[in-house]
XYZ file of C-alpha atoms in Angstrom:
274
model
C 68.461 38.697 24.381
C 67.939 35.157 25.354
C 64.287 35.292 26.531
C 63.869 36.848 23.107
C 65.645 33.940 21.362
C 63.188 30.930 23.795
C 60.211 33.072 22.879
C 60.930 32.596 19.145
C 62.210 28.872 19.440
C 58.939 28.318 21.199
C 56.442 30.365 18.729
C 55.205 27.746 16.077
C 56.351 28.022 12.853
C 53.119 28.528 9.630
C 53.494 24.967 9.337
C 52.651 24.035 12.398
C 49.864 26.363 13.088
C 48.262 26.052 9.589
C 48.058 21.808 10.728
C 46.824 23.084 14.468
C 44.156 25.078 12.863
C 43.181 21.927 10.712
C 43.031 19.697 13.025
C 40.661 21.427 15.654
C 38.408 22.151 12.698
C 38.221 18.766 11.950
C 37.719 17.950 15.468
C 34.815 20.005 16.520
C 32.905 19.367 12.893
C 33.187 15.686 14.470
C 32.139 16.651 17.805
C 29.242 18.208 16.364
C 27.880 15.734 13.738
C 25.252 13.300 14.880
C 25.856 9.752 13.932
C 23.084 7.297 12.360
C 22.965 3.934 14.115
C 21.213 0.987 14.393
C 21.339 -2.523 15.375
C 18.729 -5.957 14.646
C 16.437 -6.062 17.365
C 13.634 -8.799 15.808
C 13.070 -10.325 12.260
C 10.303 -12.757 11.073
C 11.900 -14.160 7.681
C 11.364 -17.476 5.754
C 13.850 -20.020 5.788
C 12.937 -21.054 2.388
C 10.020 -20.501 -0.065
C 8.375 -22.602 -3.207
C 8.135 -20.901 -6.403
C 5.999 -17.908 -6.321
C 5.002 -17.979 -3.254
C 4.348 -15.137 -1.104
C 5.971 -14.282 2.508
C 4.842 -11.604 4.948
C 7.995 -10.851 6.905
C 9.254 -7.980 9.297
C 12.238 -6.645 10.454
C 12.778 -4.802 13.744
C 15.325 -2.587 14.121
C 16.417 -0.450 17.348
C 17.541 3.185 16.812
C 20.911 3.064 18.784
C 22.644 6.156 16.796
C 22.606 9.828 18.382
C 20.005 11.448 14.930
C 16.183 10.498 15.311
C 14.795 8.468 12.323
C 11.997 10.103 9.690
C 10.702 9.551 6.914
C 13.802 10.675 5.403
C 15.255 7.513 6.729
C 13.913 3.578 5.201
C 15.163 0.034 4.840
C 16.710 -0.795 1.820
C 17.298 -3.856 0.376
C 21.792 -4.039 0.141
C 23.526 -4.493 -3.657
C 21.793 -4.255 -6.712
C 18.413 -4.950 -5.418
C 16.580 -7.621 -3.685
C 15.126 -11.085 -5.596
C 12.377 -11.232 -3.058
C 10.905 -7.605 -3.412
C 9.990 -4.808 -6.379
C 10.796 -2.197 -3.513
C 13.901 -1.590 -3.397
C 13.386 0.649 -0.221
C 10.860 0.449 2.281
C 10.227 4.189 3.647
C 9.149 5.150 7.370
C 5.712 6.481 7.037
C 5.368 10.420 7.352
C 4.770 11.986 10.499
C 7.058 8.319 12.306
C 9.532 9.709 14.278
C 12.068 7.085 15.771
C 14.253 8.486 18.184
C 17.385 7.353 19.668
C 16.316 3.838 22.220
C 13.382 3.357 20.330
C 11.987 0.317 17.638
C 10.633 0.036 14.276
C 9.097 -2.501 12.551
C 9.487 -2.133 8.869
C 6.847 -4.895 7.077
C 7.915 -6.729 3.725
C 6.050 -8.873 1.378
C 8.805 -11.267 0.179
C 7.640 -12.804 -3.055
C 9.672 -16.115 -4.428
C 10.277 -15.732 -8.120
C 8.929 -18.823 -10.222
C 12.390 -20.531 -10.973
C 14.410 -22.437 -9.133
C 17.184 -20.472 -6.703
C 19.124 -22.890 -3.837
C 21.160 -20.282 -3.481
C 18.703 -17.321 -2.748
C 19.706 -14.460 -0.338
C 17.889 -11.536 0.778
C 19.194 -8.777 2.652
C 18.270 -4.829 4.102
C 20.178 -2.024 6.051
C 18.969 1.501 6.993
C 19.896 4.523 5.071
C 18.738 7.999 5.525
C 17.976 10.822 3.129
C 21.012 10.522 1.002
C 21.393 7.232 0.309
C 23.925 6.442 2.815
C 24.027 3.210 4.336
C 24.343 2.564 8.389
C 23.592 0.188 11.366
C 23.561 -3.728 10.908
C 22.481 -5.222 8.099
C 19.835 -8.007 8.136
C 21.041 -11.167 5.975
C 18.913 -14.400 5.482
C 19.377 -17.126 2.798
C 15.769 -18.331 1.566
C 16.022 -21.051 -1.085
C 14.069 -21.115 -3.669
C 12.277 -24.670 -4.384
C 9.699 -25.293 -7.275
C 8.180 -28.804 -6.134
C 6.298 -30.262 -9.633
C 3.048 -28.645 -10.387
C 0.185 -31.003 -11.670
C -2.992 -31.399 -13.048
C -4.860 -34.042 -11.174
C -8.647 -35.277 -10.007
C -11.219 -37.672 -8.567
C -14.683 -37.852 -9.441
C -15.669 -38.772 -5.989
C -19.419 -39.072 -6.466
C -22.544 -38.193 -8.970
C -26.068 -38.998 -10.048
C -25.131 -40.310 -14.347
C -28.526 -42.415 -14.791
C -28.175 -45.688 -16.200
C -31.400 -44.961 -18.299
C -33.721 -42.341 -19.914
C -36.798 -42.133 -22.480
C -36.176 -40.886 -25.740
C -35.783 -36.703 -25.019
C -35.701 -36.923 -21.423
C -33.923 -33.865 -19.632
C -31.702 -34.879 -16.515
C -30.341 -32.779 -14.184
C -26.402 -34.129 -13.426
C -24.515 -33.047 -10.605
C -20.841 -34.264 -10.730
C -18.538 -34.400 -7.802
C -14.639 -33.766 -8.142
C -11.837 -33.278 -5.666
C -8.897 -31.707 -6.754
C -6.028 -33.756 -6.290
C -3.431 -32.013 -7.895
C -1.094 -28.944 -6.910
C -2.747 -26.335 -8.858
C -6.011 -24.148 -7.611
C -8.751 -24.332 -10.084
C -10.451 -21.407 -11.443
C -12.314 -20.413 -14.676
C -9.939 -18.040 -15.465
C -7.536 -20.650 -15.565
C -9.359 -22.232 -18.290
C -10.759 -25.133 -15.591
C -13.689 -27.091 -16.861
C -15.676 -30.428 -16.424
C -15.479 -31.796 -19.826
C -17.156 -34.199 -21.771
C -14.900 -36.689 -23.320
C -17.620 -38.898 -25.242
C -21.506 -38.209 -25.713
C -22.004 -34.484 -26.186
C -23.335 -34.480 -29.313
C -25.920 -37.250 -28.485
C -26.975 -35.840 -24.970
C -27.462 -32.223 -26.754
C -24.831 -31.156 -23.973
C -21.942 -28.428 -23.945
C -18.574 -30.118 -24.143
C -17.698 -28.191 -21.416
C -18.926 -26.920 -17.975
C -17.042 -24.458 -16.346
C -16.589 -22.872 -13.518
C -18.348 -20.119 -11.929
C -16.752 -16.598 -12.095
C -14.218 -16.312 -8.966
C -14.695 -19.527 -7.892
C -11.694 -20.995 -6.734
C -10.832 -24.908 -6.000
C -7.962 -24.921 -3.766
C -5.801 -28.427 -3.583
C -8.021 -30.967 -2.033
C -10.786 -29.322 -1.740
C -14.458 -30.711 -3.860
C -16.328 -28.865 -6.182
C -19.428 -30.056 -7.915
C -20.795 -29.011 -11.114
C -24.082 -29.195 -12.694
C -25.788 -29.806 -16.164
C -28.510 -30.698 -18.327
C -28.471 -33.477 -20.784
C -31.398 -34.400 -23.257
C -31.341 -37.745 -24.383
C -31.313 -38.706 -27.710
C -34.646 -39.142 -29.876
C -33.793 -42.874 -30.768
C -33.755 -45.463 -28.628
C -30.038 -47.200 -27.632
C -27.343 -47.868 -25.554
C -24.787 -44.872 -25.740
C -22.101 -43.498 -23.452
C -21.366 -40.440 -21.300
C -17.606 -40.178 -19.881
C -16.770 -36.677 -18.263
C -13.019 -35.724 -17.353
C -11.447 -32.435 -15.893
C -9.456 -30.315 -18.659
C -8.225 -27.220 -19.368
C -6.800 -25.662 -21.906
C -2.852 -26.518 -23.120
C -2.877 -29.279 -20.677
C -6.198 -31.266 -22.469
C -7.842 -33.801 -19.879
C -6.605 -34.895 -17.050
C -7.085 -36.912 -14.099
C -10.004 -39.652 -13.326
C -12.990 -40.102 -15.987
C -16.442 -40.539 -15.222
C -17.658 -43.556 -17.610
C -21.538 -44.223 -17.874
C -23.544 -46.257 -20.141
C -26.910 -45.110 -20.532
C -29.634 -46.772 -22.395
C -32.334 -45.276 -24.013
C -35.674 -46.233 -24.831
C -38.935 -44.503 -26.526
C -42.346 -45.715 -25.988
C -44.196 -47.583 -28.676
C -45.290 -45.244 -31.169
C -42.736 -42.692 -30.692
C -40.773 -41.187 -33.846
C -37.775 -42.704 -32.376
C -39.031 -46.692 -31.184
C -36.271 -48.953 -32.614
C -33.228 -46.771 -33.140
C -30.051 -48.247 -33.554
C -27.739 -49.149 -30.868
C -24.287 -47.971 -30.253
């Protein structure tokens, strides 16, 4: 009769056994799920941008989880989104299998908005096909600074004459450097324009451009035109400056007097001066 008591002392009671049977469940469902892993193996990020600029940067990231990355799997930029990028997940391509030791590269175009952010962060982590977050995530603060933008030229060089006959044509070619922060381009609204003597020299008030040229900071750009001299004879004035629209003229003008004189006998001989 006692062995038959010690058997029953010993025998768990439903409580125990329902928590044994538990507890190896849970133990072999963790034994045989795969876990997603990775850690920061390379990044090429900015340190800080100016105001709409444009970064290509990279992240590297080593698989060091037991699952094999697909194109289930991406980087994805941590919170709400990221300041620096309209994708708010950057995928790995079909058919890219990344398995366990292995790298990827995932490329970003980090774009700086066009205010002012000292305090700018951006940051990415893996995920996989449901949206759950894993490995290290890549952190970097980036500044945003937006240095003053301005209009500003030189009008290094050109061929104004200092005198033509009464309805002489003249080919001008004016140089200008742009010495201001801003690219130049026609559709920006850039244009050589004339400030005094357009209506006498039977000249547009503005020469612009040509279509998708561009006049990076620095850099010289000459334009050309035609200018007719008036039909009576006189001193009058051309004076070019750079302008576009919003912002008016800027920079250095261009200030020639150029006198103008008809032969004897011609409709215009002894026109008034200006």
């Amino acid at each position: 009769m006692r062995d038959v008591a010690d058997l029953r002392a010993r025998r768990p009671g439903p409580t125990t056994a329902a928590l044994l049977t538990v507890a190896t469940a849970v133990a072999s469902s963790a034994a045989g799920q795969a876990r997603s892993d990775a850690s920061v193996a390379q990044t090429r990020l900015p340190t800080r941008l100016e105001c709409g600029r444009t970064f290509r940067a990279s992240i590297t990231l080593l698989n060091t989880g037991a699952t094999t990355w697909t194109s289930a799997d991406g980087l994805a930029a941590v919170g709400e989104g990221d300041v620096f990028s309209e994708a708010a997940r950057v995928p790995i391509p079909g058919g890219v299998s990344v398995a366990s030791g292995e790298t990827y590269t995932f490329p970003l175009a980090l774009r700086a908005p066009e205010i002012a952010l000292p305090q700018a962060r951006t940051a990415w982590r893996m995920v996989d096909g449901d949206g759950a977050s894993f490995g290290e995530t890549v952190a970097q603060a980036i500044p945003v600074e937006c240095p003053p933008r301005i209009d500003d030229a030189e009008l290094p060089e050109a061929n104004l004459p200092a005198g033509l006959a009464c309805g002489e044509s003249y080919a001008l070619r004016i140089a200008v450097r742009n010495t201001g922060s801003l690219s130049w381009s026609k559709a920006g609204g850039y244009a050589l324009g004339l400030v005094d003597g357009g209506d006498e020299f039977h000249t547009p008030l503005r020469v612009a451009l040509a279509d998708g040229a561009r006049v990076a900071p620095g850099a010289v750009h000459t334009f050309a035109a035609t200018i007719v001299a008036p039909e009576s004879a006189g001193t009058y004035r051309l004076e070019w400056r750079m302008t576009r629209p919003g912002a008016g003229f800027f920079g250095s003008s261009l200030d020639q007097p150029v006198r103008v004189a008809c032969p004897p006998g011609a409709a215009g001989h002894g026109g008034t001066s200006r």
